[in-house]
mmCIF file with all atom_site columns, C-alpha atoms in Angstrom:
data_model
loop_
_atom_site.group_PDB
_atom_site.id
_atom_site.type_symbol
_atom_site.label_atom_id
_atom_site.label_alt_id
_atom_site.label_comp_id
_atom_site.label_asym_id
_atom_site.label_entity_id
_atom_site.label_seq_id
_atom_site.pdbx_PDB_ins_code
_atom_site.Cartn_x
_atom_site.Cartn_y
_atom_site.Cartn_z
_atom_site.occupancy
_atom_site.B_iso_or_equiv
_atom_site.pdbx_formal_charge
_atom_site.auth_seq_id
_atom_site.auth_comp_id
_atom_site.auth_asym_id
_atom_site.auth_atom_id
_atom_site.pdbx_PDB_model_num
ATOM 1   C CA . UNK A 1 1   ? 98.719  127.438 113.645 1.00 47.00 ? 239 UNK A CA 1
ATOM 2   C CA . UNK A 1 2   ? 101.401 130.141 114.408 1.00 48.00 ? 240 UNK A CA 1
ATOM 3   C CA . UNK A 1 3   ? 102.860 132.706 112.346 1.00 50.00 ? 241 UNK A CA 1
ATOM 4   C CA . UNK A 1 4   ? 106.202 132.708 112.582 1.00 52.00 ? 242 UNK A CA 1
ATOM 5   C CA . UNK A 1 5   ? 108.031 136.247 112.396 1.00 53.00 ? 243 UNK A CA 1
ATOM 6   C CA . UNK A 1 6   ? 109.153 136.717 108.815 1.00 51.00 ? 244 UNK A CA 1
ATOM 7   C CA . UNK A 1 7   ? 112.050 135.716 107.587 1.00 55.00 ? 245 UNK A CA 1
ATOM 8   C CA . UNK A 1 8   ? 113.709 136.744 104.190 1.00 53.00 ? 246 UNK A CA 1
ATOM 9   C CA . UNK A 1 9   ? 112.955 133.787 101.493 1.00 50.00 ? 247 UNK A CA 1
ATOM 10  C CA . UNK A 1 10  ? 116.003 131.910 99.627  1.00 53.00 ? 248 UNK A CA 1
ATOM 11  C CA . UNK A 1 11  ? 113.782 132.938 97.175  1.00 50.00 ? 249 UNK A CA 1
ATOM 12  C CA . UNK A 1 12  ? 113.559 136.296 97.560  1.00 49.00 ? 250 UNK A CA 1
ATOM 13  C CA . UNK A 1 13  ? 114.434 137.431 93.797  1.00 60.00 ? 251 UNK A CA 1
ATOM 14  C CA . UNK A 1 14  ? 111.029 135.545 92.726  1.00 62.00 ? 252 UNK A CA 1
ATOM 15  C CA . UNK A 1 15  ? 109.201 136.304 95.306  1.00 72.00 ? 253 UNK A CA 1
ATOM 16  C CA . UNK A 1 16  ? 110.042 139.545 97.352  1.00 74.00 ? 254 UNK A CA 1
ATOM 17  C CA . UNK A 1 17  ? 107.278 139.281 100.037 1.00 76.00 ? 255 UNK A CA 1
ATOM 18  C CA . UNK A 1 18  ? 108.569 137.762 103.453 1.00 77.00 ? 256 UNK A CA 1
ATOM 19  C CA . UNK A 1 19  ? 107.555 134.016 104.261 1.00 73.00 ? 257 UNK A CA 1
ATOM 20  C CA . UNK A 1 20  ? 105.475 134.379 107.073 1.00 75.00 ? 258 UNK A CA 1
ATOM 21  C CA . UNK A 1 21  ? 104.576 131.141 107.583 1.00 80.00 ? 259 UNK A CA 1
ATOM 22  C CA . UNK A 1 22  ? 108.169 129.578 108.121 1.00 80.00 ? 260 UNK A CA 1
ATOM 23  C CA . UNK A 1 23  ? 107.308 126.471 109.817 1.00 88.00 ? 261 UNK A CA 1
ATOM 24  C CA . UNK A 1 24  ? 104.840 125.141 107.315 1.00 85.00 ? 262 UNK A CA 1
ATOM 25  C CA . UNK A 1 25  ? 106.989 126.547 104.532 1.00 82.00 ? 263 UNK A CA 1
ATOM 26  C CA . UNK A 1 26  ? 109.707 124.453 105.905 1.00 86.00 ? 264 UNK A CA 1
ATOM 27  C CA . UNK A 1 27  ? 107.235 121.271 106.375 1.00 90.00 ? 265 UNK A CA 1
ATOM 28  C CA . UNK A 1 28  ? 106.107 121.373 103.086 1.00 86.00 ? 266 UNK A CA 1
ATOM 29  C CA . UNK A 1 29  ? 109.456 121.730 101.201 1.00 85.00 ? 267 UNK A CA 1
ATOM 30  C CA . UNK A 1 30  ? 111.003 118.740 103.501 1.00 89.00 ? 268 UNK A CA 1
ATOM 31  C CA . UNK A 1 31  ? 107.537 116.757 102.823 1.00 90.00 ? 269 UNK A CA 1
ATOM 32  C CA . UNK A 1 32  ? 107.445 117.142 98.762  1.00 88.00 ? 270 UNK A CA 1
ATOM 33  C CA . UNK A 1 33  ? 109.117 114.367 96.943  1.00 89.00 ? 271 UNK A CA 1
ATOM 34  C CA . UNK A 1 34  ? 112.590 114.210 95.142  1.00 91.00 ? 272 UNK A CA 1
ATOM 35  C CA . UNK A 1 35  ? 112.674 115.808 91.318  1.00 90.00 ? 273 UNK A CA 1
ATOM 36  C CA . UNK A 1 36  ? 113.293 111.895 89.745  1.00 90.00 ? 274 UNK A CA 1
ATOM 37  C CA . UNK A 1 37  ? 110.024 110.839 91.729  1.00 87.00 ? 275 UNK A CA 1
ATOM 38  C CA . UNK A 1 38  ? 108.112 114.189 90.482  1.00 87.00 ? 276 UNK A CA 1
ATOM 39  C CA . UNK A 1 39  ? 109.471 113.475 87.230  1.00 89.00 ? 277 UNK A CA 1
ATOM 40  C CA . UNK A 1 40  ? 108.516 109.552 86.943  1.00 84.00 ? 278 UNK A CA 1
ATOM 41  C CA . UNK A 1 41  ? 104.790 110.939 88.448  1.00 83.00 ? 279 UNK A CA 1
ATOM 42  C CA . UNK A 1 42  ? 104.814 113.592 85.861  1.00 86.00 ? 280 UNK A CA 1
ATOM 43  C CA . UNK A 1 43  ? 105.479 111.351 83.209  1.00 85.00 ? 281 UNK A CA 1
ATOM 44  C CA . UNK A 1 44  ? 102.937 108.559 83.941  1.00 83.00 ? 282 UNK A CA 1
ATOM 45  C CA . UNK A 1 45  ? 100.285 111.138 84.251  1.00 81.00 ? 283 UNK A CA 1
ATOM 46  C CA . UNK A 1 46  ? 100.994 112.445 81.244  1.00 81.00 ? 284 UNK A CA 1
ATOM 47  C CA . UNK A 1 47  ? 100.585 108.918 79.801  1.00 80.00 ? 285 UNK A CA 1
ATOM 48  C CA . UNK A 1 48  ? 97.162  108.562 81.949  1.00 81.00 ? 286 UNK A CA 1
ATOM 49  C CA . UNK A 1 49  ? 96.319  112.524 79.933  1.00 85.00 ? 287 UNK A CA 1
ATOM 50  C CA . UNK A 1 50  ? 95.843  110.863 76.440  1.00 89.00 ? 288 UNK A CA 1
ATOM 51  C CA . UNK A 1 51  ? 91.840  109.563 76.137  1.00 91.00 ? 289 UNK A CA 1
ATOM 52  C CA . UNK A 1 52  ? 93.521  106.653 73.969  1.00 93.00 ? 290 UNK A CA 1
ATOM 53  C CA . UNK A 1 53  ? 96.411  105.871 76.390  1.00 93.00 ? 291 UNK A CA 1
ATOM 54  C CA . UNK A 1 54  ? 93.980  106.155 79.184  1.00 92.00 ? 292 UNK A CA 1
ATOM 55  C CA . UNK A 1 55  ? 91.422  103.430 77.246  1.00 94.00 ? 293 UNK A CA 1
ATOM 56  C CA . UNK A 1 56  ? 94.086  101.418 76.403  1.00 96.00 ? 294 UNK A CA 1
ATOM 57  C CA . UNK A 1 57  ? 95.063  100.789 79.994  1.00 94.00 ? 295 UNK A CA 1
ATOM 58  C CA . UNK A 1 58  ? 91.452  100.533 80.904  1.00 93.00 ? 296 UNK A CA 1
ATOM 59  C CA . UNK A 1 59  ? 91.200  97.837  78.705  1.00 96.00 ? 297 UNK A CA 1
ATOM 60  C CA . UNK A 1 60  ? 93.431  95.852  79.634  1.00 96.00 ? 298 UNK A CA 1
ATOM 61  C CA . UNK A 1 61  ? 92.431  95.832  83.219  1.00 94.00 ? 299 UNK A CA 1
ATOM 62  C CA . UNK A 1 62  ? 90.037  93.112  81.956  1.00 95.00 ? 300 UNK A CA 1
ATOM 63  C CA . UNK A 1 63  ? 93.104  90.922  80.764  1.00 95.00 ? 301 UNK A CA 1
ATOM 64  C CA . UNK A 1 64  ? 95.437  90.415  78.406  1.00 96.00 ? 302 UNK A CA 1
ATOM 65  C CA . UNK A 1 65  ? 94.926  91.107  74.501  1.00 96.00 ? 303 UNK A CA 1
ATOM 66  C CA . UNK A 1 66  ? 96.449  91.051  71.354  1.00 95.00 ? 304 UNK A CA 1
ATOM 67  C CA . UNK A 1 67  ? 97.024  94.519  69.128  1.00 94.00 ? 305 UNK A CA 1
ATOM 68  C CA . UNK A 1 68  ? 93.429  93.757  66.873  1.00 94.00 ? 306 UNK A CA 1
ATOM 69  C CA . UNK A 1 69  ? 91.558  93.154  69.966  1.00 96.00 ? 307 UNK A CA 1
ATOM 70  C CA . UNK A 1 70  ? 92.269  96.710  71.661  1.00 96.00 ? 308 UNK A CA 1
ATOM 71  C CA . UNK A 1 71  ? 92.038  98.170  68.055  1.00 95.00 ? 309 UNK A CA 1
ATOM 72  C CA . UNK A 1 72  ? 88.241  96.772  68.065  1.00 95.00 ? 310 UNK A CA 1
ATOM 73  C CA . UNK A 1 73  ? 87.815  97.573  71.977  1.00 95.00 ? 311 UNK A CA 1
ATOM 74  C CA . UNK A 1 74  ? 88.373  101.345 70.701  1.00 94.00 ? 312 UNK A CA 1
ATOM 75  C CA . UNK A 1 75  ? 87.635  101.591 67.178  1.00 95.00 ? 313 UNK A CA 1
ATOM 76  C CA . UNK A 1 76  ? 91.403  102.442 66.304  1.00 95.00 ? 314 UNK A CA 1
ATOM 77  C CA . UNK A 1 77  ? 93.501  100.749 63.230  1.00 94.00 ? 315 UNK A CA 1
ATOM 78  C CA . UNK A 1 78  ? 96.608  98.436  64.665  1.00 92.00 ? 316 UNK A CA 1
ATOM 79  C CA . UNK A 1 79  ? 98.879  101.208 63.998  1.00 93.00 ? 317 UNK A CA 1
ATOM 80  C CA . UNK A 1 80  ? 97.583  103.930 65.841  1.00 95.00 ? 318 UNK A CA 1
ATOM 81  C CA . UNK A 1 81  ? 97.499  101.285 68.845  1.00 96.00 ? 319 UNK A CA 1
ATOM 82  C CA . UNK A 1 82  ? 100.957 99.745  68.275  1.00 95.00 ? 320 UNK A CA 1
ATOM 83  C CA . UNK A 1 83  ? 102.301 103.132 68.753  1.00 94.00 ? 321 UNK A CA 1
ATOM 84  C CA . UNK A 1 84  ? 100.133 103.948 71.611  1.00 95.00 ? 322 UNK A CA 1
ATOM 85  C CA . UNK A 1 85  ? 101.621 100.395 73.353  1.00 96.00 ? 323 UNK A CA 1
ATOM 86  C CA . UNK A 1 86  ? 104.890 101.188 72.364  1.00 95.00 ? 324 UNK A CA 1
ATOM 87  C CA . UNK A 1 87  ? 104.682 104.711 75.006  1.00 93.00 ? 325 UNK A CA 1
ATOM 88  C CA . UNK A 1 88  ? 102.956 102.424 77.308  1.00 96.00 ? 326 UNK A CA 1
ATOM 89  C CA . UNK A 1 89  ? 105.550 99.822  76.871  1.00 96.00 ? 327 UNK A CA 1
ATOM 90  C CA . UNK A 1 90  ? 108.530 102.526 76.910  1.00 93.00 ? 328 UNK A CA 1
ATOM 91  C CA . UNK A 1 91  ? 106.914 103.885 80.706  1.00 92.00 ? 329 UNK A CA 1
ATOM 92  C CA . UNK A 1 92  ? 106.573 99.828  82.136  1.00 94.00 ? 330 UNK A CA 1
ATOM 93  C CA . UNK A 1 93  ? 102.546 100.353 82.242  1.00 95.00 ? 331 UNK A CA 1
ATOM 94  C CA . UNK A 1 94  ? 102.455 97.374  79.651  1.00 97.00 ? 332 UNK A CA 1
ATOM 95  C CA . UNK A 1 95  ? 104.072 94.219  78.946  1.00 97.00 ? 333 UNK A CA 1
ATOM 96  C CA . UNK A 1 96  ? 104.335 92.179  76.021  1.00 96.00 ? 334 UNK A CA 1
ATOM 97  C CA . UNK A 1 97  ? 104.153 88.685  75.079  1.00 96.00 ? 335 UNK A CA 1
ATOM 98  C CA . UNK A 1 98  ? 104.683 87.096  72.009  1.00 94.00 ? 336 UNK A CA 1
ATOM 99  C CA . UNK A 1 99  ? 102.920 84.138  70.881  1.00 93.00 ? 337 UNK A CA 1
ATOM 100 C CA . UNK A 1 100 ? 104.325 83.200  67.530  1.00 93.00 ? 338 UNK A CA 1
ATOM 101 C CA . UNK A 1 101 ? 103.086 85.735  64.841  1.00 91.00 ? 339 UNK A CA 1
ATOM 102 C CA . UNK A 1 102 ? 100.838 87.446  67.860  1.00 91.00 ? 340 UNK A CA 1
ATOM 103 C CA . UNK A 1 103 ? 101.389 89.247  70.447  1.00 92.00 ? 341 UNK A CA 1
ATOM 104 C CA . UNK A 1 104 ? 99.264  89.664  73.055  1.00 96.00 ? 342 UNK A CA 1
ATOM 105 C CA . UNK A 1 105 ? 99.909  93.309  76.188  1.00 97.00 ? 343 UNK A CA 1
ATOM 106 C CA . UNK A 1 106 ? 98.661  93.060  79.583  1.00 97.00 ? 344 UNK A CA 1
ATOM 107 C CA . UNK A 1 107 ? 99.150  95.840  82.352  1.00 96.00 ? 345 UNK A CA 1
ATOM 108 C CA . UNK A 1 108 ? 102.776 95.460  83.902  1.00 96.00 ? 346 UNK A CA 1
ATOM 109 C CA . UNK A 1 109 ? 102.669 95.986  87.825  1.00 94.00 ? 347 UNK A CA 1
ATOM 110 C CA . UNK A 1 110 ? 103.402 99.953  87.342  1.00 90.00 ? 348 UNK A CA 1
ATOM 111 C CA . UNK A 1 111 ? 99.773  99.834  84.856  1.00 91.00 ? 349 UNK A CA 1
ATOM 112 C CA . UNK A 1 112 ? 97.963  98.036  87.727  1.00 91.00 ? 350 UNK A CA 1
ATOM 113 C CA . UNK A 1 113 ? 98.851  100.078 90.499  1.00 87.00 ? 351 UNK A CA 1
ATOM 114 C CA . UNK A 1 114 ? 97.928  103.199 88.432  1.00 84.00 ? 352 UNK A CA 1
ATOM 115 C CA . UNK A 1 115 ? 95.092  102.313 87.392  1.00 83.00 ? 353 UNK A CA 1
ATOM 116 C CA . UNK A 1 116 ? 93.816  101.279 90.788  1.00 84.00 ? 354 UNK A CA 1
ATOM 117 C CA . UNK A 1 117 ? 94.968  104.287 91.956  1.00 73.00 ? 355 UNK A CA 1
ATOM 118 C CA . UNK A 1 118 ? 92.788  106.337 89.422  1.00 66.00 ? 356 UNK A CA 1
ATOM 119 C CA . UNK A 1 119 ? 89.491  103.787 90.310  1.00 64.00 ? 357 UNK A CA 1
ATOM 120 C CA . UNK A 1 120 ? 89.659  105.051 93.851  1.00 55.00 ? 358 UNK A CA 1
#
């Protein structure tokens, strides 16, 4: 690796050391992804940062269920998961399907890939 000669930084009133390192400085900033993709990454992780979001998912890995059955998966009342789904639902990690008076969630594509993703 070479060390460029310094160069003044664009961002020189936050940071008034010289970049030394130019041409990794340079392939790092082209290499990091636009601010909507950081965003959308931000926000599922932050979904994936709640234990109860996190078990919800993990639950329905195994298949699809209805609002009662994840409620006695995690020892929650149907209200506190209904408004856990509906964040899931909001971010497309969930689906929904409604089966007269029941409805039944199952991991949308977006909940699959990230939870294979977080299984290694």
């Amino acid at each position: 690796m070479s060390i460029a000669e310094p160069r003044p930084s664009a961002l020189a009133e936050t940071c008034p050391v010289p970049c030394f390192n130019v041409e990794l400085v340079d392939q790092i900033r082209a290499s990091l992804p636009n601010e909507a993709v950081v965003r959308r990454r931000s926000e599922l992780h932050g979904a994936l940062s709640d234990p109860w979001r996190l078990k919800i998912l993990l639950a329905l890995a195994y298949g699809e269920l209805c609002v009662c059955d994840i409620g006695h998966v995690l020892g929650r009342s149907p209200s506190a998961v209904s408004h856990q789904l509906r964040l899931l639902r909001s971010l497309s990690l969930v689906e929904r399907r409604s089966d007269g008076k029941m409805v039944y969630y199952s991991l949308a594509d977006e909940g699959r890939k990230l939870i294979a993703d977080h299984e290694g």
